[in-house]
XYZ file of C-alpha atoms in Angstrom:
421
model
C 0.000 0.000 0.000
C 1.203 3.519 -0.773
C 0.574 4.636 2.816
C 3.350 2.285 3.954
C 5.785 4.719 2.384
C 4.209 7.623 4.264
C 5.148 5.769 7.427
C 8.698 5.456 6.019
C 8.517 1.688 6.332
C 7.847 0.506 2.782
C 10.894 -1.725 2.300
C 10.590 -3.419 5.676
C 6.876 -4.124 5.179
C 7.477 -5.395 1.640
C 10.199 -7.760 2.824
C 7.983 -9.072 5.650
C 5.052 -9.582 3.273
C 7.157 -11.468 0.723
C 8.708 -13.710 3.365
C 5.286 -14.404 4.904
C 4.187 -15.693 1.501
C 7.129 -18.028 1.123
C 9.354 -15.838 -1.049
C 13.049 -16.334 -0.375
C 14.976 -13.091 -0.624
C 18.497 -13.617 -1.949
C 20.829 -10.670 -2.219
C 23.058 -11.947 -4.987
C 25.303 -9.598 -6.978
C 25.265 -11.875 -10.024
C 21.483 -12.029 -10.000
C 21.243 -8.248 -9.691
C 23.576 -7.875 -12.684
C 21.244 -10.134 -14.662
C 18.227 -8.000 -13.706
C 19.994 -4.812 -14.724
C 21.012 -6.471 -17.983
C 17.395 -7.271 -18.780
C 16.344 -3.717 -18.020
C 19.123 -2.401 -20.247
C 17.920 -4.498 -23.172
C 14.801 -2.318 -23.416
C 15.861 1.248 -24.110
C 12.531 2.645 -22.872
C 13.946 2.450 -19.350
C 17.222 4.032 -20.396
C 15.417 6.871 -22.187
C 13.307 7.494 -19.096
C 16.341 7.625 -16.799
C 18.303 9.735 -19.304
C 15.443 12.239 -19.488
C 15.240 12.417 -15.679
C 18.997 12.995 -15.347
C 18.988 15.634 -18.101
C 16.103 17.541 -16.500
C 17.666 17.221 -13.045
C 21.008 18.670 -14.167
C 19.339 21.485 -16.126
C 17.307 22.457 -13.069
C 20.407 22.349 -10.846
C 22.116 24.840 -13.147
C 18.973 27.002 -13.442
C 18.991 27.160 -9.620
C 22.767 27.794 -9.607
C 23.426 25.127 -6.987
C 26.360 22.724 -6.712
C 25.979 18.978 -6.399
C 26.995 19.307 -2.734
C 24.139 21.752 -2.191
C 21.787 19.401 -4.034
C 22.826 16.592 -1.675
C 22.109 18.842 1.322
C 18.641 19.597 -0.067
C 18.051 15.887 -0.494
C 18.988 15.141 3.113
C 16.633 17.848 4.318
C 13.775 16.802 2.028
C 13.992 13.080 2.806
C 14.896 13.209 6.492
C 13.079 10.310 8.118
C 11.999 8.792 4.786
C 14.320 5.811 4.387
C 12.950 4.711 1.038
C 13.239 8.114 -0.695
C 16.625 8.842 0.852
C 17.933 5.481 -0.420
C 16.479 6.198 -3.861
C 18.017 9.692 -3.899
C 21.434 8.329 -2.904
C 21.313 5.785 -5.728
C 20.305 8.492 -8.189
C 23.179 10.745 -7.120
C 25.727 7.968 -7.640
C 25.380 8.458 -11.388
C 23.869 11.974 -11.665
C 26.810 13.629 -9.909
C 29.534 12.046 -12.099
C 27.523 12.877 -15.230
C 27.386 16.537 -14.188
C 31.147 16.516 -13.635
C 31.770 14.880 -17.002
C 29.440 17.334 -18.744
C 31.195 20.356 -17.232
C 34.624 18.905 -18.060
C 33.549 18.269 -21.661
C 32.470 21.905 -21.987
C 35.763 23.077 -20.483
C 37.818 20.864 -22.824
C 36.013 22.372 -25.815
C 36.245 25.927 -24.507
C 32.457 26.182 -24.406
C 29.784 27.283 -21.952
C 26.062 26.591 -21.938
C 23.327 29.172 -21.369
C 23.012 28.639 -17.612
C 26.780 28.871 -17.190
C 26.764 32.217 -19.010
C 24.173 33.557 -16.569
C 25.811 32.112 -13.452
C 29.371 33.058 -14.445
C 28.308 36.611 -15.288
C 26.609 37.007 -11.902
C 29.671 35.637 -10.076
C 32.034 37.960 -11.966
C 29.936 41.031 -11.208
C 29.686 40.054 -7.536
C 33.480 39.686 -7.244
C 34.717 42.453 -9.567
C 31.837 44.886 -9.933
C 30.781 46.285 -13.297
C 32.146 49.122 -15.434
C 28.794 50.402 -16.665
C 26.757 52.516 -14.261
C 23.228 51.469 -15.152
C 20.446 53.540 -13.615
C 17.556 51.241 -14.528
C 17.084 47.516 -15.132
C 13.906 46.645 -17.062
C 12.848 42.975 -17.234
C 10.109 41.738 -19.550
C 8.232 38.415 -19.131
C 9.276 38.451 -15.491
C 6.795 35.689 -14.599
C 9.224 33.218 -16.226
C 12.264 34.228 -14.140
C 14.489 31.532 -12.629
C 16.652 31.726 -9.517
C 19.885 31.974 -11.561
C 18.559 34.781 -13.775
C 17.277 36.629 -10.752
C 20.781 36.235 -9.292
C 22.227 38.079 -12.304
C 19.686 40.892 -11.955
C 20.455 41.156 -8.241
C 24.222 41.295 -8.882
C 23.866 44.145 -11.418
C 21.491 46.006 -9.136
C 23.792 45.705 -6.133
C 26.804 46.838 -8.173
C 25.085 49.868 -9.713
C 22.297 50.793 -7.347
C 19.991 50.633 -10.331
C 16.222 50.820 -10.027
C 14.407 47.660 -11.066
C 11.240 47.515 -13.164
C 9.704 44.099 -13.934
C 6.850 43.543 -16.359
C 4.929 40.283 -16.437
C 1.752 38.386 -15.656
C 1.721 35.746 -12.930
C -1.434 34.316 -14.542
C 0.810 33.200 -17.425
C 3.690 31.601 -15.507
C 3.986 28.225 -17.291
C 7.672 27.242 -17.329
C 8.246 25.717 -13.897
C 9.544 22.550 -15.613
C 12.383 24.657 -17.092
C 13.351 26.309 -13.805
C 11.057 29.337 -13.504
C 9.787 30.141 -10.016
C 6.466 32.014 -9.843
C 7.124 32.992 -6.204
C 9.781 35.440 -7.473
C 6.781 37.281 -8.946
C 3.984 36.701 -6.438
C 6.297 37.351 -3.440
C 8.199 40.167 -5.169
C 8.717 42.230 -2.039
C 10.314 39.299 -0.227
C 13.145 39.289 -2.786
C 13.588 42.994 -3.640
C 12.286 44.892 -0.622
C 10.147 48.025 -0.816
C 8.395 48.355 -4.179
C 5.351 49.721 -5.944
C 2.902 47.551 -7.899
C 1.179 48.901 -11.008
C -1.482 46.745 -12.661
C -2.301 46.817 -16.361
C -5.944 45.860 -16.304
C -7.099 46.702 -19.841
C -6.954 44.217 -22.696
C -7.442 44.949 -26.389
C -7.482 41.325 -27.555
C -10.243 39.522 -25.679
C -13.893 40.467 -25.258
C -15.199 41.458 -21.838
C -17.250 38.268 -21.757
C -14.169 36.095 -22.305
C -12.176 38.181 -19.826
C -14.825 37.528 -17.169
C -14.805 33.760 -17.838
C -10.994 33.499 -17.895
C -10.450 35.738 -14.838
C -12.914 33.806 -12.696
C -11.200 30.580 -13.741
C -7.625 31.634 -12.982
C -8.537 33.360 -9.704
C -9.983 30.173 -8.280
C -6.365 29.811 -7.144
C -6.032 32.370 -4.315
C -2.251 32.558 -4.816
C -2.698 34.391 -8.124
C -2.595 38.187 -7.882
C -6.059 39.728 -8.246
C -6.727 41.956 -11.262
C -9.892 43.706 -12.514
C -9.567 43.105 -16.260
C -11.529 45.352 -18.627
C -12.194 45.390 -22.377
C -14.243 47.517 -24.775
C -14.870 44.494 -27.024
C -17.935 42.298 -26.653
C -18.767 38.770 -27.875
C -22.044 37.152 -26.937
C -20.648 33.587 -26.990
C -16.820 33.748 -26.849
C -16.420 30.159 -25.530
C -17.975 27.145 -27.244
C -17.671 23.628 -25.784
C -17.811 20.741 -28.233
C -18.746 17.328 -26.817
C -18.637 15.370 -30.063
C -18.139 11.718 -30.949
C -14.345 11.964 -31.209
C -11.551 14.525 -31.410
C -11.463 14.669 -35.230
C -15.195 15.304 -35.632
C -15.144 17.801 -32.751
C -12.248 19.706 -34.326
C -13.833 19.730 -37.770
C -17.199 20.800 -36.368
C -15.473 23.702 -34.607
C -13.631 24.748 -37.787
C -16.880 24.574 -39.764
C -18.565 26.841 -37.197
C -15.706 29.362 -37.478
C -16.023 29.284 -41.290
C -19.780 29.972 -41.088
C -19.318 32.883 -38.691
C -16.777 34.511 -41.006
C -19.031 34.435 -44.056
C -16.071 34.189 -46.409
C -13.877 36.754 -44.666
C -10.214 35.925 -44.075
C -8.858 35.314 -40.606
C -6.295 33.346 -38.627
C -6.934 30.168 -36.617
C -4.760 28.541 -33.970
C -5.433 24.919 -33.005
C -3.777 24.230 -29.651
C -2.906 21.087 -27.730
C -1.555 20.469 -24.253
C 0.931 18.131 -25.962
C 2.557 18.129 -29.388
C 0.979 14.720 -30.048
C -2.606 15.894 -29.437
C -3.126 16.322 -33.186
C -2.318 12.606 -33.538
C -4.970 11.855 -30.923
C -7.468 13.336 -33.364
C -5.871 11.774 -36.464
C -3.990 8.562 -35.513
C -3.047 7.853 -39.175
C -1.030 11.093 -39.177
C 1.408 9.705 -36.598
C 4.909 9.485 -38.047
C 3.823 10.993 -41.350
C 4.707 14.349 -42.905
C 1.328 14.775 -44.598
C -2.228 13.446 -44.220
C -5.691 14.067 -45.650
C -9.084 12.519 -44.969
C -10.900 14.481 -47.657
C -12.123 17.123 -45.189
C -8.962 18.333 -43.538
C -5.346 18.212 -44.780
C -2.329 18.214 -42.453
C 1.356 18.938 -43.146
C 4.015 18.749 -40.441
C 6.939 21.130 -40.054
C 9.687 18.756 -38.891
C 11.803 21.632 -37.578
C 9.239 23.219 -35.246
C 6.765 20.358 -34.784
C 3.913 22.667 -35.801
C 1.273 21.353 -38.193
C -0.302 23.348 -41.015
C -3.965 22.488 -41.466
C -6.204 23.215 -44.452
C -9.981 23.207 -44.083
C -12.793 24.462 -46.391
C -13.784 28.040 -45.641
C -10.823 28.499 -43.294
C -7.815 28.245 -45.529
C -4.767 27.527 -43.408
C -4.825 26.993 -39.650
C -1.827 26.108 -37.462
C -1.604 23.439 -34.773
C 0.976 23.854 -31.999
C 1.360 23.235 -28.284
C 0.013 25.799 -25.825
C 3.544 26.441 -24.559
C 4.649 27.458 -28.069
C 1.587 29.648 -28.514
C 2.316 31.840 -25.483
C 2.627 35.406 -26.728
C 0.761 34.647 -29.956
C -2.825 35.471 -30.911
C -5.319 34.573 -33.630
C -8.816 35.548 -34.716
C -10.142 32.229 -33.415
C -8.729 29.392 -31.297
C -9.557 25.692 -30.959
C -8.185 23.731 -27.972
C -7.943 19.944 -28.446
C -8.006 16.899 -26.183
C -9.756 18.433 -23.202
C -10.305 15.070 -21.582
C -9.951 13.712 -18.073
C -6.973 11.398 -18.346
C -3.269 10.939 -17.744
C -2.381 12.822 -20.934
C -5.449 15.039 -21.064
C -5.690 18.684 -20.079
C -4.774 19.053 -17.246
C -1.885 16.675 -17.688
C -1.839 14.291 -14.710
C 1.684 12.919 -15.143
C 3.491 13.855 -11.953
C 7.119 14.937 -11.890
C 9.541 12.451 -10.403
C 9.727 13.389 -6.699
C 13.513 13.783 -6.994
C 12.923 16.857 -9.169
C 10.889 18.392 -6.347
C 14.015 19.528 -4.522
C 14.968 21.693 -7.529
C 11.653 22.784 -9.027
C 10.487 26.301 -8.262
C 7.905 26.700 -5.531
C 4.339 25.964 -6.563
C 1.355 26.493 -4.323
C -0.729 23.628 -3.053
C -3.729 24.499 -5.236
C -4.537 21.516 -7.459
C -3.133 21.746 -11.005
C -1.878 25.307 -10.344
C 0.446 25.489 -13.348
C -1.885 23.485 -15.603
C -4.591 26.029 -14.706
C -2.326 28.867 -15.821
C -1.539 26.986 -19.024
C -5.251 26.563 -19.776
C -5.760 30.289 -19.140
C -3.045 31.017 -21.720
C -4.774 28.700 -24.215
C -8.252 30.230 -24.015
C -7.017 33.841 -24.146
C -5.050 33.586 -27.418
C -8.217 34.533 -29.338
C -9.507 37.860 -30.620
C -12.980 36.416 -31.083
C -13.980 32.889 -30.009
C -12.378 29.874 -28.338
C -13.669 26.348 -29.044
C -12.995 23.636 -26.451
C -12.989 20.136 -27.991
C -13.628 17.635 -25.237
C -14.936 14.454 -26.823
C -18.273 12.917 -25.899
C -19.502 12.738 -22.312
C -19.421 8.948 -22.471
C -15.937 8.499 -23.998
C -12.787 7.608 -22.067
C -12.471 9.349 -18.719
C -14.996 12.019 -19.695
C -14.472 15.772 -20.129
C -11.594 17.679 -18.569
C -12.275 18.960 -15.044
C -11.424 22.417 -16.418
C -14.273 22.135 -18.933
C -16.593 20.853 -16.223
C -15.642 23.798 -14.025
C -16.383 26.338 -16.771
C -19.658 24.607 -17.562
C -20.698 24.623 -13.895
C -19.976 28.327 -13.532
C -21.486 29.173 -16.926
C -22.938 32.697 -17.030
C -24.834 32.669 -20.327
C -21.811 33.318 -22.540
C -20.680 29.719 -23.147
C -22.131 27.741 -26.041
C -22.300 23.933 -26.203
C -22.140 21.589 -29.200
C -23.457 18.193 -28.210
C -23.065 15.019 -30.249
C -26.250 14.472 -32.211
C -28.273 11.355 -31.373
């Protein structure tokens, strides 16, 4: 049972249970080598471990912490948890040497990576000062700041006495997996001292009706900074939910609705997915292919970016991409795919390996906090309408909890397409 681990007694209980059922436990080095050999014969396991190590080392550098400091964090995090401490120790036996080898390889080639540039620059300014006497430091997209980048800003500020101005939106902080820490924004005063907050509360992209829907959704999380968003634009039904038979028919029904509303006028369409593979969820035959057509919609993949160009009658070209890639972009209309309640739905329910927790930026305890911000980004890319394609009520795990939440709080400005019959 998982609660055994909460009592920090998982391995002892497992051993006792196995022995009580007649299982002989033999700690044999040769046998262990055979087990590891079998695991190594399937590179899925190796890819998984390689990805974990790569992410772990990237986060360590984004936090500007040494492996010794990482080990200290591990001891603190797993104090009293024998299983996780043992697992962390095993992980460090190969993660630490890999970090050393990586840094040595860079040094041998006379190269630095991006995080090293940031960290080395901060260290040099702290030790030697800086020749330029900057009076102001202006930071854009501050909601995506990491600890190491903040360290560089702090070093310049301390050396020059410069005033700091940061522009950003905590509602759109979506890069925690890459090292960003939203608390550097939401707890700004804790890190910089006395400051003034100025809120930009007017939008020229979204309608007031969409602003009201999106604001109520994002502010369900009390950790997000409150804003009173205003717009002079109005749309009677800016959000349309599509509960169709499957993702492909839901997408095509949404595109057809956009085409009808335009009455032949040109416009841009973004089709967004939580994952790059969401377009393949709608069109499985497109997987691994560069082009696909079913007679209604045509798809062509850009191998460099991963984006997909779509052609649909009355629309012309639309573009599919992940929500992360779409941040900062906008279109006349937006369709969001795969809003289902599942492991790889939206919200994504795949949890980070707990080892990464000691390096990931702080995230509040509100459920799906970052996924909620990501969904907010998705639905606000539009100048007009956003279509949410969720699949039928009866299919799979059902609609996304985000869709259910919007539907429950519906205020007369959300339309619904239901599967006929």
